[in-house]
Tab-separated table of C-alpha atoms and ligand atoms in Angstrom:
chain	number	residue	atom	x	y	z
N	1	MET	CA	-7.741	33.315	-7.100
N	2	SER	CA	-5.346	30.572	-8.177
N	3	TYR	CA	-4.011	28.466	-5.324
N	4	LYS	CA	-0.473	27.129	-5.450
N	5	ILE	CA	-0.025	23.421	-4.870
N	6	ALA	CA	3.464	21.956	-4.332
N	7	PHE	CA	3.067	18.500	-5.830
N	8	PHE	CA	5.688	16.015	-4.610
N	9	ASP	CA	6.702	12.612	-5.995
N	10	ALA	CA	5.480	13.702	-9.428
N	11	LYS	CA	5.973	11.009	-12.044
N	12	PRO	CA	5.094	11.451	-15.747
N	13	TYR	CA	1.885	9.433	-15.237
N	14	ASP	CA	0.857	11.680	-12.294
N	15	ARG	CA	1.442	14.808	-14.345
N	16	ALA	CA	-0.541	13.450	-17.294
N	17	THR	CA	-3.551	12.587	-15.112
N	18	PHE	CA	-3.456	15.663	-12.874
N	19	ASP	CA	-2.858	18.161	-15.714
N	20	LYS	CA	-5.946	16.807	-17.457
N	21	VAL	CA	-8.160	16.915	-14.357
N	22	ASN	CA	-6.766	20.353	-13.375
N	23	GLU	CA	-8.197	21.900	-16.557
N	24	LYS	CA	-11.472	22.170	-14.606
N	25	TYR	CA	-9.878	23.564	-11.425
N	26	GLY	CA	-7.079	25.880	-12.576
N	27	PHE	CA	-4.747	25.325	-9.623
N	28	GLU	CA	-1.115	26.305	-10.061
N	29	LEU	CA	0.596	22.923	-9.817
N	30	MET	CA	4.313	23.065	-9.013
N	31	TYR	CA	5.655	19.599	-9.722
N	32	HIS	CA	8.622	18.157	-7.826
N	33	LYS	CA	10.128	14.754	-8.510
N	34	GLU	CA	11.206	14.051	-4.927
N	35	HIS	CA	8.991	12.774	-2.153
N	36	LEU	CA	8.511	15.370	0.551
N	37	ASP	CA	10.826	15.075	3.545
N	38	ILE	CA	12.971	17.302	5.741
N	39	ASN	CA	15.682	17.614	3.051
N	40	ASN	CA	13.454	19.247	0.457
N	41	VAL	CA	10.595	20.792	2.439
N	42	LEU	CA	11.883	24.209	1.311
N	43	LEU	CA	10.290	23.415	-2.068
N	44	ALA	CA	6.922	23.907	-0.360
N	45	SER	CA	7.741	27.523	0.417
N	46	GLY	CA	5.103	29.821	-1.077
N	47	ALA	CA	2.610	27.016	-1.662
N	48	ASP	CA	-0.893	27.043	-0.189
N	49	ALA	CA	-1.030	23.236	-0.064
N	50	VAL	CA	1.253	20.264	-0.523
N	51	CYS	CA	0.125	17.192	-2.410
N	52	ILE	CA	2.016	14.049	-1.383
N	53	PHE	CA	2.141	10.300	-1.876
N	54	VAL	CA	2.878	7.183	0.184
N	55	ASN	CA	6.615	7.623	0.727
N	56	ALA	CA	6.603	11.219	1.920
N	57	VAL	CA	7.917	11.592	5.469
N	58	VAL	CA	5.821	14.251	7.160
N	59	ASP	CA	7.046	14.146	10.733
N	60	VAL	CA	6.994	16.917	13.352
N	61	ALA	CA	10.021	18.659	11.855
N	62	VAL	CA	8.451	18.757	8.387
N	63	VAL	CA	5.095	19.943	9.773
N	64	GLU	CA	6.850	22.786	11.619
N	65	LYS	CA	8.545	23.893	8.379
N	66	LEU	CA	5.288	23.666	6.418
N	67	LYS	CA	3.652	25.910	9.005
N	68	LEU	CA	6.523	28.362	8.756
N	69	TYR	CA	6.185	28.487	4.956
N	70	GLY	CA	2.447	29.196	5.167
N	71	VAL	CA	1.180	25.816	3.926
N	72	LYS	CA	-2.376	25.288	5.094
N	73	LEU	CA	-3.276	21.863	3.754
N	74	ILE	CA	-1.622	18.462	3.288
N	75	ALA	CA	-3.446	16.584	0.525
N	76	LEU	CA	-2.544	12.903	0.402
N	77	ARG	CA	-3.028	11.136	-2.927
N	78	SER	CA	-3.373	7.861	-1.009
N	79	ALA	CA	-5.780	6.095	1.321
N	80	GLY	CA	-3.142	5.299	3.968
N	81	PHE	CA	-1.869	8.226	6.070
N	82	ASN	CA	0.633	6.486	8.380
N	83	ASN	CA	3.433	8.666	6.935
N	84	VAL	CA	1.956	11.925	8.260
N	85	ASP	CA	2.172	12.959	11.907
N	86	ILE	CA	-1.512	13.803	12.254
N	87	ALA	CA	-1.110	15.043	15.837
N	88	ALA	CA	1.627	17.482	14.804
N	89	ALA	CA	-0.446	18.726	11.859
N	90	ALA	CA	-3.471	19.296	14.136
N	91	GLN	CA	-1.304	21.088	16.668
N	92	HIS	CA	-0.048	23.459	13.964
N	93	GLY	CA	-3.489	24.032	12.460
N	94	ILE	CA	-2.694	22.274	9.179
N	95	LYS	CA	-5.540	20.172	7.804
N	96	VAL	CA	-4.908	16.750	6.270
N	97	VAL	CA	-7.096	15.189	3.578
N	98	ARG	CA	-6.767	11.872	1.757
N	99	VAL	CA	-8.416	9.705	-0.894
N	100	PRO	CA	-10.073	6.956	1.128
N	101	ASP	CA	-11.764	5.105	-1.656
N	102	TYR	CA	-10.402	5.298	-5.189
N	103	SER	CA	-10.577	1.715	-6.344
N	104	PRO	CA	-10.530	-1.174	-3.902
N	105	HIS	CA	-10.721	-3.353	-7.029
N	106	ALA	CA	-7.268	-2.231	-8.163
N	107	ILE	CA	-5.602	-3.402	-4.954
N	108	ALA	CA	-7.684	-6.563	-4.547
N	109	GLU	CA	-6.984	-7.615	-8.149
N	110	HIS	CA	-3.233	-7.033	-7.753
N	111	THR	CA	-3.329	-9.144	-4.585
N	112	LEU	CA	-4.896	-11.990	-6.552
N	113	ALA	CA	-2.343	-11.509	-9.350
N	114	LEU	CA	0.517	-11.974	-6.854
N	115	MET	CA	-1.087	-15.115	-5.407
N	116	LEU	CA	-1.721	-16.783	-8.747
N	117	CYS	CA	1.698	-15.825	-10.069
N	118	LEU	CA	3.466	-17.268	-7.009
N	119	ASN	CA	1.353	-20.417	-6.946
N	120	ARG	CA	1.739	-21.227	-10.659
N	121	LYS	CA	5.289	-19.809	-10.929
N	122	VAL	CA	4.363	-17.565	-13.849
N	123	HIS	CA	7.297	-15.238	-13.082
N	124	ARG	CA	9.733	-18.153	-13.485
N	125	ALA	CA	7.959	-19.688	-16.476
N	126	PHE	CA	8.155	-16.350	-18.302
N	127	LEU	CA	11.953	-16.283	-17.933
N	128	ARG	CA	12.375	-20.000	-18.677
N	129	THR	CA	10.476	-20.072	-21.973
N	130	ARG	CA	12.315	-16.914	-23.145
N	131	ASP	CA	15.445	-19.045	-22.912
N	132	SER	CA	13.851	-21.925	-24.846
N	133	ASN	CA	13.668	-23.941	-21.635
N	134	PHE	CA	10.288	-25.672	-21.686
N	135	SER	CA	10.848	-27.876	-18.642
N	136	LEU	CA	8.163	-27.945	-15.926
N	137	LEU	CA	10.522	-29.017	-13.128
N	138	GLY	CA	9.720	-27.105	-9.933
N	139	PHE	CA	6.556	-25.548	-11.342
N	140	GLU	CA	3.898	-27.733	-9.709
N	141	GLY	CA	1.265	-25.523	-8.096
N	142	PHE	CA	-1.940	-26.196	-6.185
N	143	ASP	CA	-5.632	-25.654	-6.875
N	144	MET	CA	-6.807	-22.487	-5.182
N	145	TYR	CA	-10.253	-24.099	-5.075
N	146	GLY	CA	-10.993	-25.501	-1.622
N	147	LYS	CA	-7.968	-23.868	0.070
N	148	THR	CA	-8.359	-21.603	3.081
N	149	ILE	CA	-7.368	-17.974	2.853
N	150	GLY	CA	-6.957	-15.753	5.907
N	151	VAL	CA	-7.882	-12.126	5.287
N	152	ILE	CA	-6.673	-9.640	7.901
N	153	GLY	CA	-8.711	-6.454	7.555
N	154	THR	CA	-12.179	-6.618	6.043
N	155	GLY	CA	-12.623	-3.001	5.013
N	156	LYS	CA	-13.165	-1.832	1.448
N	157	ILE	CA	-10.209	-3.698	-0.092
N	158	GLY	CA	-10.531	-6.816	2.077
N	159	LYS	CA	-14.191	-7.198	1.108
N	160	VAL	CA	-13.541	-6.878	-2.634
N	161	ALA	CA	-10.648	-9.338	-2.304
N	162	ILE	CA	-12.899	-11.791	-0.459
N	163	GLY	CA	-15.359	-11.625	-3.377
N	164	LEU	CA	-12.522	-12.683	-5.715
N	165	PHE	CA	-11.411	-15.524	-3.422
N	166	LYS	CA	-14.990	-16.785	-3.091
N	167	GLY	CA	-15.161	-16.755	-6.890
N	168	LEU	CA	-12.283	-19.229	-6.897
N	169	GLY	CA	-14.130	-21.479	-4.432
N	170	MET	CA	-11.806	-20.745	-1.508
N	171	ASN	CA	-12.798	-20.878	2.161
N	172	VAL	CA	-12.337	-17.507	3.809
N	173	LEU	CA	-11.330	-16.910	7.419
N	174	ALA	CA	-11.346	-13.248	8.325
N	175	TYR	CA	-9.981	-11.151	11.146
N	176	ASP	CA	-10.795	-7.511	11.821
N	177	LEU	CA	-10.607	-5.330	14.887
N	178	TYR	CA	-14.230	-4.418	14.176
N	179	PRO	CA	-15.854	-7.498	12.586
N	180	ASP	CA	-18.743	-6.791	10.227
N	181	THR	CA	-20.969	-9.709	11.176
N	182	ALA	CA	-23.857	-8.780	8.862
N	183	TYR	CA	-21.413	-8.724	5.949
N	184	ALA	CA	-19.874	-12.061	7.038
N	185	GLU	CA	-23.274	-13.704	7.010
N	186	SER	CA	-24.232	-12.357	3.594
N	187	ALA	CA	-20.808	-13.163	2.088
N	188	GLY	CA	-20.685	-16.639	3.615
N	189	ILE	CA	-17.399	-16.136	5.435
N	190	LYS	CA	-16.304	-16.668	9.035
N	191	TYR	CA	-14.529	-14.347	11.407
N	192	ALA	CA	-11.856	-16.010	13.524
N	193	THR	CA	-9.284	-15.026	16.100
N	194	LEU	CA	-5.859	-14.193	14.747
N	195	ASP	CA	-4.474	-17.446	16.179
N	196	GLU	CA	-7.206	-19.493	14.458
N	197	LEU	CA	-6.553	-17.665	11.210
N	198	TYR	CA	-2.789	-18.307	11.448
N	199	ALA	CA	-3.272	-22.001	12.277
N	200	ASN	CA	-5.724	-22.775	9.476
N	201	SER	CA	-4.845	-20.595	6.477
N	202	ASP	CA	-2.939	-21.796	3.410
N	203	ILE	CA	-2.628	-18.184	2.280
N	204	ILE	CA	-2.677	-15.043	4.441
N	205	THR	CA	-3.319	-11.607	2.954
N	206	LEU	CA	-3.036	-8.253	4.731
N	207	HIS	CA	-5.608	-5.495	4.207
N	208	CYS	CA	-5.516	-3.622	7.520
N	209	PRO	CA	-3.954	-0.178	8.007
N	210	LEU	CA	-0.530	0.308	9.550
N	211	THR	CA	-1.072	1.426	13.138
N	212	LYS	CA	0.784	0.993	16.435
N	213	GLU	CA	-1.184	-2.253	16.933
N	214	THR	CA	-0.513	-3.694	13.479
N	215	GLU	CA	3.170	-2.760	13.172
N	216	TYR	CA	5.107	-6.037	12.727
N	217	LEU	CA	1.913	-8.083	13.032
N	218	ILE	CA	3.720	-10.660	10.908
N	219	CYS	CA	6.854	-11.529	12.873
N	220	ASP	CA	8.609	-14.685	14.114
N	221	GLU	CA	5.947	-15.229	16.784
N	222	SER	CA	2.994	-15.095	14.374
N	223	ILE	CA	4.857	-16.949	11.606
N	224	ASN	CA	5.496	-19.833	14.033
N	225	LYS	CA	1.731	-20.195	14.469
N	226	MET	CA	1.137	-20.580	10.717
N	227	LYS	CA	0.872	-23.688	8.551
N	228	ASP	CA	4.103	-24.996	7.052
N	229	GLY	CA	4.581	-23.603	3.557
N	230	VAL	CA	2.095	-20.756	4.066
N	231	MET	CA	1.842	-18.055	1.401
N	232	ILE	CA	1.932	-14.491	2.768
N	233	VAL	CA	0.767	-11.601	0.612
N	234	ASN	CA	1.110	-7.973	1.629
N	235	THR	CA	-0.482	-5.191	-0.384
N	236	GLY	CA	-1.165	-3.185	2.800
N	237	ARG	CA	1.895	-1.423	4.208
N	238	GLY	CA	5.501	-2.588	4.511
N	239	LYS	CA	5.770	-2.358	8.277
N	240	LEU	CA	2.935	-4.851	8.785
N	241	ILE	CA	5.720	-7.419	8.258
N	242	HIS	CA	9.006	-7.733	10.132
N	243	THR	CA	11.009	-8.403	6.974
N	244	LYS	CA	14.012	-10.068	8.648
N	245	HIS	CA	11.656	-12.510	10.396
N	246	LEU	CA	9.929	-13.202	7.085
N	247	ILE	CA	13.317	-13.981	5.530
N	248	GLU	CA	14.085	-16.420	8.379
N	249	GLY	CA	10.703	-18.047	7.703
N	250	LEU	CA	11.518	-18.353	4.007
N	251	LEU	CA	14.942	-19.838	4.756
N	252	SER	CA	13.483	-22.453	7.125
N	253	ARG	CA	10.718	-23.192	4.506
N	254	LYS	CA	8.050	-22.369	7.129
N	255	VAL	CA	6.962	-19.694	4.659
N	256	GLY	CA	6.506	-21.170	1.194
N	257	TYR	CA	5.854	-17.993	-0.762
N	258	ALA	CA	5.724	-14.235	-0.239
N	259	GLY	CA	4.053	-11.667	-2.473
N	260	LEU	CA	5.031	-8.160	-1.449
N	261	ASP	CA	3.757	-4.978	-3.019
N	262	VAL	CA	5.096	-3.005	-0.078
N	263	TYR	CA	8.319	-3.159	1.932
N	264	GLU	CA	9.157	-1.500	5.212
N	265	GLU	CA	12.125	0.442	3.785
N	266	GLU	CA	10.569	1.014	0.361
N	267	GLY	CA	10.996	4.801	0.519
N	268	ALA	CA	14.659	4.531	-0.479
N	269	TYR	CA	13.967	2.451	-3.604
N	270	PHE	CA	10.382	2.208	-4.808
N	271	TYR	CA	9.144	4.315	-7.720
N	272	GLU	CA	12.689	5.028	-8.976
N	273	ASP	CA	15.062	3.304	-11.389
N	274	HIS	CA	18.094	2.116	-9.399
N	275	SER	CA	19.278	-0.338	-12.027
N	276	ASP	CA	22.603	1.471	-12.512
N	277	ALA	CA	23.454	1.503	-8.807
N	278	VAL	CA	24.768	-1.113	-6.392
N	279	MET	CA	22.015	-2.205	-4.014
N	280	THR	CA	22.975	-1.272	-0.480
N	281	ASP	CA	19.863	-2.592	1.263
N	282	ASP	CA	20.876	-6.151	2.191
N	283	VAL	CA	17.387	-7.089	3.363
N	284	LEU	CA	15.764	-6.082	0.080
N	285	ALA	CA	18.602	-7.770	-1.835
N	286	ARG	CA	17.999	-11.009	0.094
N	287	LEU	CA	14.247	-10.824	-0.564
N	288	LEU	CA	14.864	-10.368	-4.282
N	289	SER	CA	17.099	-13.432	-4.365
N	290	PHE	CA	14.313	-15.898	-3.474
N	291	ASN	CA	12.547	-17.519	-6.427
N	292	ASN	CA	9.411	-17.921	-4.293
N	293	VAL	CA	9.153	-14.199	-3.518
N	294	ILE	CA	7.686	-11.560	-5.801
N	295	VAL	CA	8.284	-7.913	-4.999
N	296	THR	CA	6.311	-5.274	-6.860
N	297	SER	CA	6.987	-1.598	-6.362
N	298	HIS	CA	3.872	-0.468	-4.451
N	299	GLN	CA	1.881	-0.627	-7.664
N	300	ALA	CA	-1.349	-2.288	-6.517
N	301	PHE	CA	-3.192	1.040	-6.836
N	302	PHE	CA	-1.919	1.678	-10.361
N	303	THR	CA	-4.862	1.317	-12.724
N	304	GLN	CA	-6.381	3.906	-15.063
N	305	GLU	CA	-9.562	3.996	-12.992
N	306	ALA	CA	-7.729	4.454	-9.686
N	307	MET	CA	-5.449	7.192	-11.073
N	308	SER	CA	-8.348	9.134	-12.446
N	309	ASN	CA	-10.335	8.795	-9.186
N	310	ILE	CA	-7.290	9.817	-7.130
N	311	ALA	CA	-6.798	12.987	-9.205
N	312	GLN	CA	-10.490	13.901	-9.118
N	313	THR	CA	-10.900	13.368	-5.358
N	314	THR	CA	-7.625	15.134	-4.533
N	315	MET	CA	-8.646	18.221	-6.525
N	316	ASP	CA	-12.111	18.188	-4.919
N	317	ASN	CA	-10.516	17.888	-1.459
N	318	ILE	CA	-8.268	20.881	-2.148
N	319	LEU	CA	-11.092	22.986	-3.598
N	320	ASP	CA	-13.412	22.133	-0.685
N	321	PHE	CA	-10.737	23.325	1.718
N	322	PHE	CA	-10.059	26.635	-0.030
N	323	GLU	CA	-13.758	27.344	-0.552
N	324	GLY	CA	-14.491	26.640	3.119
N	325	ARG	CA	-16.718	23.628	2.565
N	326	GLU	CA	-16.949	20.611	4.829
N	327	LEU	CA	-13.968	18.284	4.343
N	328	LYS	CA	-15.476	14.848	3.767
N	329	ASN	CA	-12.079	13.202	3.437
N	330	GLU	CA	-10.324	14.892	6.329
N	331	VAL	CA	-8.008	12.803	8.497
N	332	VAL	CA	-9.102	13.958	11.918
N	333	TYR	CA	-6.671	13.700	14.810
N	334	LYS	CA	-8.075	11.527	17.598
N	335	MET	CA	-6.394	11.774	21.011
J	1	NAI	P1	-10.501	0.403	5.184
J	1	NAI	O1	-10.362	1.477	6.209
J	1	NAI	O2	-11.727	0.342	4.346
J	1	NAI	O3	-10.331	-1.040	5.886
J	1	NAI	C1	-9.348	-1.322	6.838
J	1	NAI	C2	-9.912	-2.408	7.761
J	1	NAI	O4	-8.857	-2.773	8.668
J	1	NAI	C3	-11.106	-1.932	8.592
J	1	NAI	O5	-12.168	-2.866	8.508
J	1	NAI	C4	-10.543	-1.852	10.010
J	1	NAI	O6	-11.525	-2.145	11.017
J	1	NAI	C5	-9.464	-2.909	9.959
J	1	NAI	N1	-8.475	-2.777	11.014
J	1	NAI	C6	-8.036	-1.649	11.640
J	1	NAI	N2	-7.142	-1.964	12.584
J	1	NAI	C7	-7.020	-3.322	12.563
J	1	NAI	C8	-6.255	-4.242	13.324
J	1	NAI	N3	-5.462	-3.831	14.331
J	1	NAI	N4	-6.362	-5.552	13.027
J	1	NAI	C9	-7.201	-5.970	12.030
J	1	NAI	N5	-7.959	-5.148	11.290
J	1	NAI	C10	-7.861	-3.827	11.561
J	1	NAI	O7	-9.195	0.511	4.275
J	1	NAI	P2	-8.952	-0.072	2.818
J	1	NAI	O8	-9.350	0.928	1.801
J	1	NAI	O9	-9.518	-1.436	2.726
J	1	NAI	O10	-7.337	-0.147	2.797
J	1	NAI	C11	-6.617	-1.000	3.658
J	1	NAI	C12	-5.140	-0.641	3.590
J	1	NAI	O11	-4.627	-0.967	2.300
J	1	NAI	C13	-4.840	0.868	3.742
J	1	NAI	O12	-4.770	1.249	5.087
J	1	NAI	C14	-3.527	1.015	3.037
J	1	NAI	O13	-2.474	0.894	3.978
J	1	NAI	C15	-3.476	-0.163	2.068
J	1	NAI	N6	-3.486	0.278	0.660
J	1	NAI	C16	-2.491	-0.147	-0.179
J	1	NAI	C17	-2.463	0.252	-1.504
J	1	NAI	C18	-1.405	-0.221	-2.471
J	1	NAI	O14	-1.268	0.357	-3.571
J	1	NAI	N7	-0.625	-1.246	-2.157
J	1	NAI	C19	-3.464	1.179	-2.016
J	1	NAI	C20	-4.516	1.507	-1.092
J	1	NAI	C21	-4.505	1.082	0.209
């Protein structure tokens, strides 16, 4: 039997990867350009499963509609699952699966790319030399060697990132809700309290999930505890940072640099070409106006290896569900 999968947020690169991997599985993939939300949930009608990405909005109302349309499985193509109401899905008997581990290297390496680019002003140098301006004014950076980096979240991505920072000769201060002390000892890093990490880090990078506890972790209160001129890098989730507070920090020069792969209101903009439109999001527009801020469009995951692993694991997750096998990548609702 061929199962029907309504595949949302389908970009040409998704279709290329998934069509290739699907040759082995033979699912009927119904591609939709939009990300799933209440306005287009009707597109899931008749599907056995929906396959969604980071900017889908699967709240109670969407879950209720999915149930009504006979959808039995929500297959996330991402590690994070903050955009799905897991309690509502459990209540309606819809299973949720994700791809927990597709390439921590992809995200860690993009994090490092943002840091080095901001520090050495590569984004500005690129534009300047294109215009035959070979001046170095304003481009002085700092050695990463010997600086202290605060890593919030030492899971799969945080650990790979720490390996890269150690390679540069940086001192690492880590914070995690569940510190891995054996790892810290073997990696030669120290766990600290959040306040210690804020007070002592030249760069702070976020690798924890978005939860009720971590929402707006970076806000005026935490920014005030940081070193002057701190660099903040976020490849985690947009809502880990209160963006308006970050902007105030940038304006007062408390924050010296920000590298953002994610943005709290990214759903309205990221992954689409809006270059012909007038930008109506004043916060994003302000962020984009700073020469010491780099915004990338939630692309840290986007490597060949990660894409291929995402497609493979997603198809396995879906097949496991329909063949009644144990779901190793299920997101289980915890009361
Ligand atoms: P993971 O589950 O391996 O690690 C997360 C770590 O955060 C764990 O060690 C956990 O104990 C810790 N943590 C949980 N709550 C915390 C809190 N309140 N304070 C501090 N630490 C806390 O997850 P992984 O694979 O390392 O991914 C981390 C996050 O990166 C994901 O949740 C996702 O939001 C984001 N991500 C972003 C991508 C991108 O393309 N920009 C791609 C993949 C993941």
